[in-house]
Coordinates of C-alpha atoms in Angstrom, one line a residue:
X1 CA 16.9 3.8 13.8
X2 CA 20.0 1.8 12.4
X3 CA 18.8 1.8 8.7
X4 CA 19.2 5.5 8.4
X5 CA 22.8 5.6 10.4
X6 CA 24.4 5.9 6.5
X7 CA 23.1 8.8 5.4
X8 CA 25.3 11.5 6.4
X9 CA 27.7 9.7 3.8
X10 CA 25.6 11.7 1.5
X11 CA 27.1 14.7 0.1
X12 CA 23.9 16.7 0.5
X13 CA 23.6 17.7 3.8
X14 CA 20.3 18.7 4.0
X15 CA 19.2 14.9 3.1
X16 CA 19.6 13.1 6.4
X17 CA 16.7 15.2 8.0
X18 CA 14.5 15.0 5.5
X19 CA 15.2 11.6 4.9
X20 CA 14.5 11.4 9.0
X21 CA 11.6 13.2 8.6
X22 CA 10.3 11.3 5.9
X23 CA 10.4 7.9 7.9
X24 CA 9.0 10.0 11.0
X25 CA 5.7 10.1 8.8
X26 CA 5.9 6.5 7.9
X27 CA 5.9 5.2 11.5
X28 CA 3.7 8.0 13.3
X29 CA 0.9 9.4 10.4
X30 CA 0.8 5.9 8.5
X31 CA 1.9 4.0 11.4
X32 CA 3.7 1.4 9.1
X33 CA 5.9 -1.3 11.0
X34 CA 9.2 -0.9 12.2
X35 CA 10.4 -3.3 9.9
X36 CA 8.3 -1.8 7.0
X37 CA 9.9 1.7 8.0
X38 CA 13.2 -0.1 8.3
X39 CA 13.2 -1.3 4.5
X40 CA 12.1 1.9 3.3
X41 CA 15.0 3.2 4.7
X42 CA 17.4 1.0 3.1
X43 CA 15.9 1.7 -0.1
X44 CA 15.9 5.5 -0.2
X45 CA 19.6 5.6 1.5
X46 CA 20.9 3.2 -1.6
X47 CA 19.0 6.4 -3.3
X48 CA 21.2 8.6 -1.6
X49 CA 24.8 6.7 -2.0
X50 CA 23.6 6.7 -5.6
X51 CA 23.2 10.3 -6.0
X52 CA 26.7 11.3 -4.2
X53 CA 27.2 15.2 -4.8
X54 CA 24.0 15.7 -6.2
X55 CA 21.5 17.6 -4.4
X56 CA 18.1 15.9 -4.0
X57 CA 16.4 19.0 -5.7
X58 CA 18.5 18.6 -8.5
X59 CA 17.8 14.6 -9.2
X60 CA 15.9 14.3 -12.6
X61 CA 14.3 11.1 -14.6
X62 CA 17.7 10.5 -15.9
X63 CA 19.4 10.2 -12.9
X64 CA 17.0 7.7 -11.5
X65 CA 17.0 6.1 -14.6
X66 CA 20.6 5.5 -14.5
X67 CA 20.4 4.7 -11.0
X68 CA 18.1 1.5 -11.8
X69 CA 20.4 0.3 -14.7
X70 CA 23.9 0.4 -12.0
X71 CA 21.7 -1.3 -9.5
X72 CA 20.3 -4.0 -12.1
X73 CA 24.4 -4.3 -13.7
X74 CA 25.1 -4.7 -10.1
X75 CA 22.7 -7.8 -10.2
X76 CA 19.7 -7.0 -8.2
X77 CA 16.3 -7.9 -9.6
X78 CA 13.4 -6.7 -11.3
X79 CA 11.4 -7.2 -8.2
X80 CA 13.8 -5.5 -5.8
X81 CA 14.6 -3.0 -7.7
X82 CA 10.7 -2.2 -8.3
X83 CA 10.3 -1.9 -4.6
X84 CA 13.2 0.2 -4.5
X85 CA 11.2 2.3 -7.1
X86 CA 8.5 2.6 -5.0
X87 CA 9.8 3.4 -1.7
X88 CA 11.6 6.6 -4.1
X89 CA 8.4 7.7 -5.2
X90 CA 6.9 7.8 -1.8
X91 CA 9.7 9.7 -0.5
X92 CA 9.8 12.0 -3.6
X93 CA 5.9 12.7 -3.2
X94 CA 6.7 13.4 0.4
X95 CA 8.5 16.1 -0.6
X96 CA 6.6 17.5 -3.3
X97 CA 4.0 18.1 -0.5
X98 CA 6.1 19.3 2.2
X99 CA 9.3 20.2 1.5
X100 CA 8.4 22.8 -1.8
X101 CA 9.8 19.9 -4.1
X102 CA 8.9 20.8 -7.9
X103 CA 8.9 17.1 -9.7
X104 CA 9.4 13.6 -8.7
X105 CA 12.2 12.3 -10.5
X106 CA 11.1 8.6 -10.5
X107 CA 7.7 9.2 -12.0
X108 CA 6.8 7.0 -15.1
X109 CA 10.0 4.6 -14.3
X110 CA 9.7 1.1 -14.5
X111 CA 12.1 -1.5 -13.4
X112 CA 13.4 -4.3 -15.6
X113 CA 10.8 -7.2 -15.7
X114 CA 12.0 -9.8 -13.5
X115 CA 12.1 -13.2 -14.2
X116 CA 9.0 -15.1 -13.7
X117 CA 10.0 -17.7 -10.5
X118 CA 7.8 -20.8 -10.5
X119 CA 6.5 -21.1 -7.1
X120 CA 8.3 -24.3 -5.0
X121 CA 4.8 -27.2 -4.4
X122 CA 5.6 -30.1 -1.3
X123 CA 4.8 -33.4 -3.2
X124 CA 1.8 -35.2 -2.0
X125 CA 4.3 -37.3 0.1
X126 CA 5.4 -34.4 1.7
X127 CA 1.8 -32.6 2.3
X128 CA 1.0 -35.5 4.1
X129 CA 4.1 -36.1 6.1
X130 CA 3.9 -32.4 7.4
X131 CA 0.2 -33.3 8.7
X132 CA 1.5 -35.9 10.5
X133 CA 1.7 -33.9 13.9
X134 CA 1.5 -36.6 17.2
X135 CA 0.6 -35.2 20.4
X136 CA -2.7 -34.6 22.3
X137 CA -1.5 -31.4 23.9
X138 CA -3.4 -27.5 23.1
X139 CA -0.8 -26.6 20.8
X140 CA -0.5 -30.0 18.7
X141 CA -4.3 -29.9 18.5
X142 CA -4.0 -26.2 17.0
X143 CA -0.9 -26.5 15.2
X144 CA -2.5 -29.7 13.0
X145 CA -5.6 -27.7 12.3
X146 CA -3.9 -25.0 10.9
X147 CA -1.6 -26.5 8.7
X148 CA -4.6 -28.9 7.4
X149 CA -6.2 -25.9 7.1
X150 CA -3.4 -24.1 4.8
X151 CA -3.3 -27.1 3.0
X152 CA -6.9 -27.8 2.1
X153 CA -8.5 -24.7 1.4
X154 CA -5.0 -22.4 -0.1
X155 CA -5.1 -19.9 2.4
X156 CA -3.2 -16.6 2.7
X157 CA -1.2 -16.2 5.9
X158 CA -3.0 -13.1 6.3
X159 CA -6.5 -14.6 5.9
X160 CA -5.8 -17.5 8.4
X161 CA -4.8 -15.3 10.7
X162 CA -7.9 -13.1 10.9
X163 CA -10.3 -16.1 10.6
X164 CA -13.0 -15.9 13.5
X165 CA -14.6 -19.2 15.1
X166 CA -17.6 -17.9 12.7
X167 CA -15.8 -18.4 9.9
X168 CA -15.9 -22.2 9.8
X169 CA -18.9 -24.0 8.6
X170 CA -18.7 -27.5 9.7
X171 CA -22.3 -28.4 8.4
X172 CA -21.6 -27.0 4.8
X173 CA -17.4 -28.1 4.9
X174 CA -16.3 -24.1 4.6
X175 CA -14.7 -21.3 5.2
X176 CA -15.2 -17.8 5.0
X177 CA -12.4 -15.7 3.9
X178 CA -11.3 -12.1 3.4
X179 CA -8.8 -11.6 0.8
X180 CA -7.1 -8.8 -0.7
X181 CA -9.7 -5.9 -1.3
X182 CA -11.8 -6.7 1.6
X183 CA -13.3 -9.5 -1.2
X184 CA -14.9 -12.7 0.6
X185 CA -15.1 -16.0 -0.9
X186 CA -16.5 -19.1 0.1
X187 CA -13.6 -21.8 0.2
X188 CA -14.4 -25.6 0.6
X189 CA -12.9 -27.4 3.5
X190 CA -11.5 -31.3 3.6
X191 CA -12.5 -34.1 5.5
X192 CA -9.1 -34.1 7.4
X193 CA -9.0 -30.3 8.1
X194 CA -12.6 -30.7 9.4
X195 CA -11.4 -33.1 11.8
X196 CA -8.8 -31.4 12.7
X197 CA -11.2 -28.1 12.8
X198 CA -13.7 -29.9 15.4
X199 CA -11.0 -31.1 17.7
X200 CA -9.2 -27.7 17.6
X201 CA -12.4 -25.5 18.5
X202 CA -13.7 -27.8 21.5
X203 CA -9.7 -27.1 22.8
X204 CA -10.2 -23.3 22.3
X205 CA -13.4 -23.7 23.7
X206 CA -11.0 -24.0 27.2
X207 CA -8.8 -21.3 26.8
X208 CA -9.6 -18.7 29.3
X209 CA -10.2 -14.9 27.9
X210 CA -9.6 -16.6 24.3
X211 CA -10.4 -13.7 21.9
X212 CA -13.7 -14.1 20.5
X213 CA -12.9 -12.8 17.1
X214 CA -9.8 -14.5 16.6
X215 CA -10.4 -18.6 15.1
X216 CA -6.6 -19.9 16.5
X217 CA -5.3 -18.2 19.7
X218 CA -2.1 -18.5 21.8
X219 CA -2.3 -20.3 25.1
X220 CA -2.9 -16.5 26.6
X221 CA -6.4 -16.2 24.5
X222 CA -4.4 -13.6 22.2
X223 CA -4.5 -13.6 18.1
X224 CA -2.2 -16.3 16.5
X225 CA 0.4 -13.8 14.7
X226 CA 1.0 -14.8 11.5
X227 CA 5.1 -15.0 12.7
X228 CA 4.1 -17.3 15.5
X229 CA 2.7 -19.6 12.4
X230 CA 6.1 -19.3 10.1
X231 CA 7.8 -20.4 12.9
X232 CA 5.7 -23.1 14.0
X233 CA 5.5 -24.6 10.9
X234 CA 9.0 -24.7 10.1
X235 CA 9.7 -26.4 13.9
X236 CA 7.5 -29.3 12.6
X237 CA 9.0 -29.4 9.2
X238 CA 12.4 -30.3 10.6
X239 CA 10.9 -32.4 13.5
X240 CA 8.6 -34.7 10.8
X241 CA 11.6 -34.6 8.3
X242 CA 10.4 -32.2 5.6
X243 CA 13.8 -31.6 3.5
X244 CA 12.5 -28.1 2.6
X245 CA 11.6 -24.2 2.9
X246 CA 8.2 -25.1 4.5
X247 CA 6.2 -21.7 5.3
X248 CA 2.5 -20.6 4.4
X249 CA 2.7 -19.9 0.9
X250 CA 4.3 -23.7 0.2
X251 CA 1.0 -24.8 1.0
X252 CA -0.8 -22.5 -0.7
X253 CA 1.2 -23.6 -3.8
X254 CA 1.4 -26.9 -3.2
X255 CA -2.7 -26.9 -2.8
X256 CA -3.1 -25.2 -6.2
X257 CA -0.9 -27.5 -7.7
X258 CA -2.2 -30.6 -6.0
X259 CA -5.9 -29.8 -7.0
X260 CA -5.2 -28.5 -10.8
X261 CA -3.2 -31.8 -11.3
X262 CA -6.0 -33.7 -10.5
X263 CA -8.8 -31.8 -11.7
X264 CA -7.5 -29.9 -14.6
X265 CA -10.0 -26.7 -13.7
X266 CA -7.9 -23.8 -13.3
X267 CA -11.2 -21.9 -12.7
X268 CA -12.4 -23.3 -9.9
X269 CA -8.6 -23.0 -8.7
X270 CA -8.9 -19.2 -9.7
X271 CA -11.7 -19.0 -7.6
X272 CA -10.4 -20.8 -4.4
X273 CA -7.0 -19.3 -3.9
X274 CA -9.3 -15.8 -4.5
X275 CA -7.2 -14.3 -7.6
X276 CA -8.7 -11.8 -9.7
X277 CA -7.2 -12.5 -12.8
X278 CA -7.0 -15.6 -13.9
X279 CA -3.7 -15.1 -15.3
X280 CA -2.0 -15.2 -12.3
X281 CA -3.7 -18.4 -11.4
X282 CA -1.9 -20.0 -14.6
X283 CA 1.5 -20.1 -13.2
X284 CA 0.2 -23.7 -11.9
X285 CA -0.5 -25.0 -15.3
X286 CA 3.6 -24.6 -15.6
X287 CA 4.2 -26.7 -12.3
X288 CA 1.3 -29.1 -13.3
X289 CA 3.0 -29.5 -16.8
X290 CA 6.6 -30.1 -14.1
X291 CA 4.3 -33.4 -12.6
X292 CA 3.9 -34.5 -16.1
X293 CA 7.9 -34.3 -17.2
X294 CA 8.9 -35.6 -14.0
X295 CA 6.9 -38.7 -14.5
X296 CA 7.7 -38.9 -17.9
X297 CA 11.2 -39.2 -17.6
X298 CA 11.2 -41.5 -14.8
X299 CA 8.6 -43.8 -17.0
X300 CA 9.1 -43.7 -20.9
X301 CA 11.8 -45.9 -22.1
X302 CA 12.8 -43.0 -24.6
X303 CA 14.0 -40.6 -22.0
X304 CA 15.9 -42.8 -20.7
X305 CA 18.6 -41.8 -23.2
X306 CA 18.4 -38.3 -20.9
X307 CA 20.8 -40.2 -18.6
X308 CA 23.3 -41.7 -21.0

């Protein structure tokens, strides 16, 4: 594996095997992804370079603490450098438990709080441009039932991808969905997405050896994978001329945004997009209160003085 090639930069020697055994467990006991594995790798060799001539037995709270303050002067963020955090803990707790390790020197450690990042919403222009898809073939059909799907009920990547045929209530205008926690909600569905829902299914209803259990399929019958979708949509985005980052979660935003500014109910939004806390559902009352500046500048004849 590439990610780990560094490590014998490391002044203690004995670190590049455990270090190797340690991602060993990752990708054959908790049969993580290579890519997972691969970032974990990264993380705990920055460790490593960090540490220099100290021995991984000798690393206390202090030096990890110090660790995180060069890595934040060096400009990473508060969320990097709490998955950093995290991938050292996992490898310290590795080898607490196999290795004879007495502590784990990043227990208790937090990283700096990282700026809270508004999430980017398509206008309604652009949500309805991106719908747009022409074309009467299997994937067109699909591909425009998805993203109407994204962008009328909120959905996860995750939880579009492990939607069954089941899942879709044309008579009632829902969806069943699994979120985070195994937790299912009950999700409404629009007119459009319906639409596009209907013509979808009787085109999968064709597919030979589709998989029963999985709602949108490749042209073999196999599981849509949620990378198959992030690239899809972004082919369309340039091809309908979307200027922007389109990929799942921009609809998800741009659907919690659309419906607060028109309804005002961040419950209700709480409830569809399947957040527990309705504090992280609040964000959109900062992009709604965005739509409100926006047209306030471009409309009152005091703001105009903005441009002078």
């Amino acid at each position: 594996m590439g990610a780990n090639s560094r490590v014998g930069k490391a002044a203690d020697r004995n670190a590049g095997p455990l270090l190797r055994g340690y991602l060993e467990h990752l990708s054959n006991e908790r049969r993580l992804s290579r890519h997972t594995v691969e970032n974990y790798a990264r993380d705990i060799t920055a460790l490593l370079d960090l540490a220099g001539g100290t021995r991984l037995q000798q690393l206390e709270v202090h030096h990890a603490r110090r660790y995180v303050a060069q890595l934040h002067a060096r400009g990473l963020d508060g969320r990097s450098l709490a998955r950093m955090l995290s991938a050292w803990r996992g490898f310290f707790n590795y080898l607490v438990r196999d290795h004879g390790f007495v502590n784990n020197p990043c227990v208790g450690i937090r990283a700096p709080r990282a700026a809270k990042r508004l999430p980017h919403a398509l206008s309604p222009d652009e949500a309805n441009r991106l719908m747009a898809i022409e074309g009467d073939d299997d994937l067109a059909v699909r591909d425009r039932a998805v993203l109407e799907l994204f962008y009328s009920s909120g959905l996860r990547l995750s939880e579009l991808t492990n939607l069954a045929p089941g899942d879709i209530n044309i008579g009632d205008a829902t969806v069943r969905v699994t979120g985070k926690g195994n937790k299912t909600r009950i999700v409404p569905v629009g007119s459009r997405a319906l639409d596009a829902l209907r013509r979808w299914l009787d085109r999968r209803g064709g597919i030979a050896d589709a998989d029963p259990d999985a709602l949108f399929v490749s042209p073999k019958g196999k599981r849509l994978a949620g990378r198959v979708i992030q690239l899809r949509m972004k082919q369309w985005a340039i091809k309908l001329g979307v200027n922007t980052n389109v990929h799942p979660h921009v609809l998800r935003h741009s659907f919690a945004s659309h419906v607060l500014q028109s309804s005002g109910d961040l419950r209700a939004v709480q409830e569809m997009l399947g957040h527990a806390s309705i504090s992280t559902t609040q964000v959109y009352t900062h992009l709604d209160f965005q739509h409100l500046a926006k047209a306030y500048d471009a409309a009152h004849p005091r703001a105009k003085r903005r441009g002078r």
